[in-house]
CSV table of C-alpha atoms in Angstrom, one decimal:
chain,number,residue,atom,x,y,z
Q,1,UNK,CA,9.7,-68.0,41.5
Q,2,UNK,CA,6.1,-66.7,42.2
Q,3,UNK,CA,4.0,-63.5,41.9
Q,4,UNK,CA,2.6,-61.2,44.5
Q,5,UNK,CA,0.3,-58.5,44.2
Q,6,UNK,CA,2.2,-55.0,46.1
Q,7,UNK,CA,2.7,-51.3,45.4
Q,8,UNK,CA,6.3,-51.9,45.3
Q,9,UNK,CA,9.0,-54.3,46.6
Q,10,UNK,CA,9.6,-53.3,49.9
Q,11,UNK,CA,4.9,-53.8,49.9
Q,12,UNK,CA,6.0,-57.2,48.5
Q,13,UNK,CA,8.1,-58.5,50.8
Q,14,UNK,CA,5.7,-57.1,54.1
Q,15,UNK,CA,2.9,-58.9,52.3
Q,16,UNK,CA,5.1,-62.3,52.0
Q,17,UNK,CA,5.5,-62.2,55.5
Q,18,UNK,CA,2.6,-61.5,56.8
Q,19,UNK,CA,-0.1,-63.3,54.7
Q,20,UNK,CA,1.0,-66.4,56.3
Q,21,UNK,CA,-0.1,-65.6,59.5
Q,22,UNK,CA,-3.3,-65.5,58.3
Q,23,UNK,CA,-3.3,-69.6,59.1
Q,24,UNK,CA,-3.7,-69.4,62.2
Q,25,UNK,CA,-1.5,-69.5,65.7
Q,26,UNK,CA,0.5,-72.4,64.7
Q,27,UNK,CA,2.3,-69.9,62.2
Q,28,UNK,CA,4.0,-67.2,64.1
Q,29,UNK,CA,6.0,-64.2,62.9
Q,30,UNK,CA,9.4,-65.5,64.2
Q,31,UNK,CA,9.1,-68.6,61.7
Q,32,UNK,CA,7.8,-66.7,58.9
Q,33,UNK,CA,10.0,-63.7,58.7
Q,34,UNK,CA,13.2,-65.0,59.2
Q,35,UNK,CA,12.5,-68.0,56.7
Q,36,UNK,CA,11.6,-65.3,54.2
Q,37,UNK,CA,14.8,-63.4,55.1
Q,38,UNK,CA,16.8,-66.7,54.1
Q,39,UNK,CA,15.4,-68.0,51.6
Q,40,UNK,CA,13.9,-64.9,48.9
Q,41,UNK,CA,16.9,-63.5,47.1
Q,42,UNK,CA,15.4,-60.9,44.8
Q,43,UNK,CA,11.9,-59.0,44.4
Q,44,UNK,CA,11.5,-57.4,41.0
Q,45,UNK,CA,8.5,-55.1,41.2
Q,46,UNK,CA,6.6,-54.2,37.9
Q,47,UNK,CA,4.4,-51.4,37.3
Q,48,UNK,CA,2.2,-50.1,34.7
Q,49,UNK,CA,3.2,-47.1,33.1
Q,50,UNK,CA,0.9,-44.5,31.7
Q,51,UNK,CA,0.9,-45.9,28.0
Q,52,UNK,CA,-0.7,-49.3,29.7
Q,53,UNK,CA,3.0,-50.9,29.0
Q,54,UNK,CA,4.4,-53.1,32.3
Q,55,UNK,CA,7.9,-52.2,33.2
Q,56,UNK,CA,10.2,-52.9,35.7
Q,57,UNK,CA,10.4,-50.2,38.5
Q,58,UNK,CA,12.9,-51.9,40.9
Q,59,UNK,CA,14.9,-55.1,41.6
Q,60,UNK,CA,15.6,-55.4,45.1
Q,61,UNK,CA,17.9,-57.7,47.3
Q,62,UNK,CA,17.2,-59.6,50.5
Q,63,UNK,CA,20.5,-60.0,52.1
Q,64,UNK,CA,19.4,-62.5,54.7
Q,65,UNK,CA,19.2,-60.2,57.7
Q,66,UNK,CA,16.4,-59.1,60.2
Q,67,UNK,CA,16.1,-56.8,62.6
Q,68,UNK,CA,13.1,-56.6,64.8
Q,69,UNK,CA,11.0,-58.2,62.7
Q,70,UNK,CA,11.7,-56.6,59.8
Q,71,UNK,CA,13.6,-58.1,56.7
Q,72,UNK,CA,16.1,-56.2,55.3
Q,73,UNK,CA,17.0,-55.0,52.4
Q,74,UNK,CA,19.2,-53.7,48.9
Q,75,UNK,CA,17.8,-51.8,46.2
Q,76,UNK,CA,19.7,-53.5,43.3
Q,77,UNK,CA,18.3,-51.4,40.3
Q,78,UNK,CA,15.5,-48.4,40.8
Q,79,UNK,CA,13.6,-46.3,38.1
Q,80,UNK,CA,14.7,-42.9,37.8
Q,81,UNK,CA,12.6,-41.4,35.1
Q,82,UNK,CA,12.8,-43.6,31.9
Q,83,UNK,CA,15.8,-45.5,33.1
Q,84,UNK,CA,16.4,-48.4,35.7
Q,85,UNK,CA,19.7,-47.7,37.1
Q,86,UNK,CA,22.4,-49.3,39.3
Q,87,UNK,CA,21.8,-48.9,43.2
Q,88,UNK,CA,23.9,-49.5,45.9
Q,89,UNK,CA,22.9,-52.9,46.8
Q,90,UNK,CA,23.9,-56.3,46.2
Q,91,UNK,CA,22.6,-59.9,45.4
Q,92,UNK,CA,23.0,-62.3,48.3
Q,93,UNK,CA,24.9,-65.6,47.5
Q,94,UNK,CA,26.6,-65.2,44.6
Q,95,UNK,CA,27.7,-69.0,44.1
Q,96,UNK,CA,23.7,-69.3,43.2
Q,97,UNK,CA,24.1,-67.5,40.5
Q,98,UNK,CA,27.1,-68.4,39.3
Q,99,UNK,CA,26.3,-72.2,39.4
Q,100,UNK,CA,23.2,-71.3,37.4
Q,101,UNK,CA,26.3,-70.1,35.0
Q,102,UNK,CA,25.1,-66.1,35.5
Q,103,UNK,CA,27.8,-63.7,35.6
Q,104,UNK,CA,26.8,-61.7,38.1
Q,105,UNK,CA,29.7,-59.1,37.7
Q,106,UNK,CA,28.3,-58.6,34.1
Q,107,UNK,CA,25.0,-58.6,35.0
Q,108,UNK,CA,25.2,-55.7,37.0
Q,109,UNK,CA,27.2,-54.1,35.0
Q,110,UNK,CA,30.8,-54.6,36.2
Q,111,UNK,CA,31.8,-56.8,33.3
């Protein structure tokens, strides 16, 4: 797990790829942005609502995939109004879950 500083998740995974480039030449986009492909499964993006409280505003997926140097991926759950609702997408390797002993049927609601 870690934090990032973005406007939302899609911000949050463009910023994961990119700020290590900042080392130097001996980093290089096609390391980086495949290696965050395979190895981030979710970004859940919190903002701050108008009464100061934190909330979440989406949980995204990263399937894995990119395509020209761009990481895809799956809105999970998104804010619509006062509610976080079920999107289209789907967590990547669900084995990691369920060895962690999550339902992940349940969890999104398909229990």
């Amino acid at each position: 797990m870690a934090t990032v500083h973005a406007n939302s998740a899609r911000e949050a995974v463009t910023k994961m790829c990119t700020l290590p480039l900042l080392a130097g030449s001996n980093v290089s986009a096609s390391f980086v942005v495949p290696t965050v492909a395979s190895s981030v499964d979710l970004v859940v993006h919190l903002g701050m609502d108008a009464d100061g409280h934190r909330r979440v505003r989406e949980i995204t997926a990263l399937p894995g995939r990119v395509e020209g140097d761009v990481v895809e991926t799956a809105d999970i759950f998104v804010r619509q109004g006062q509610d976080l609702v079920r999107a289209d997408g789907f967590p990547p390797h669900p084995e990691r879950f369920a060895r962690a002993g999550h339902d992940l049927g349940a969890l999104l609601g398909r229990a």
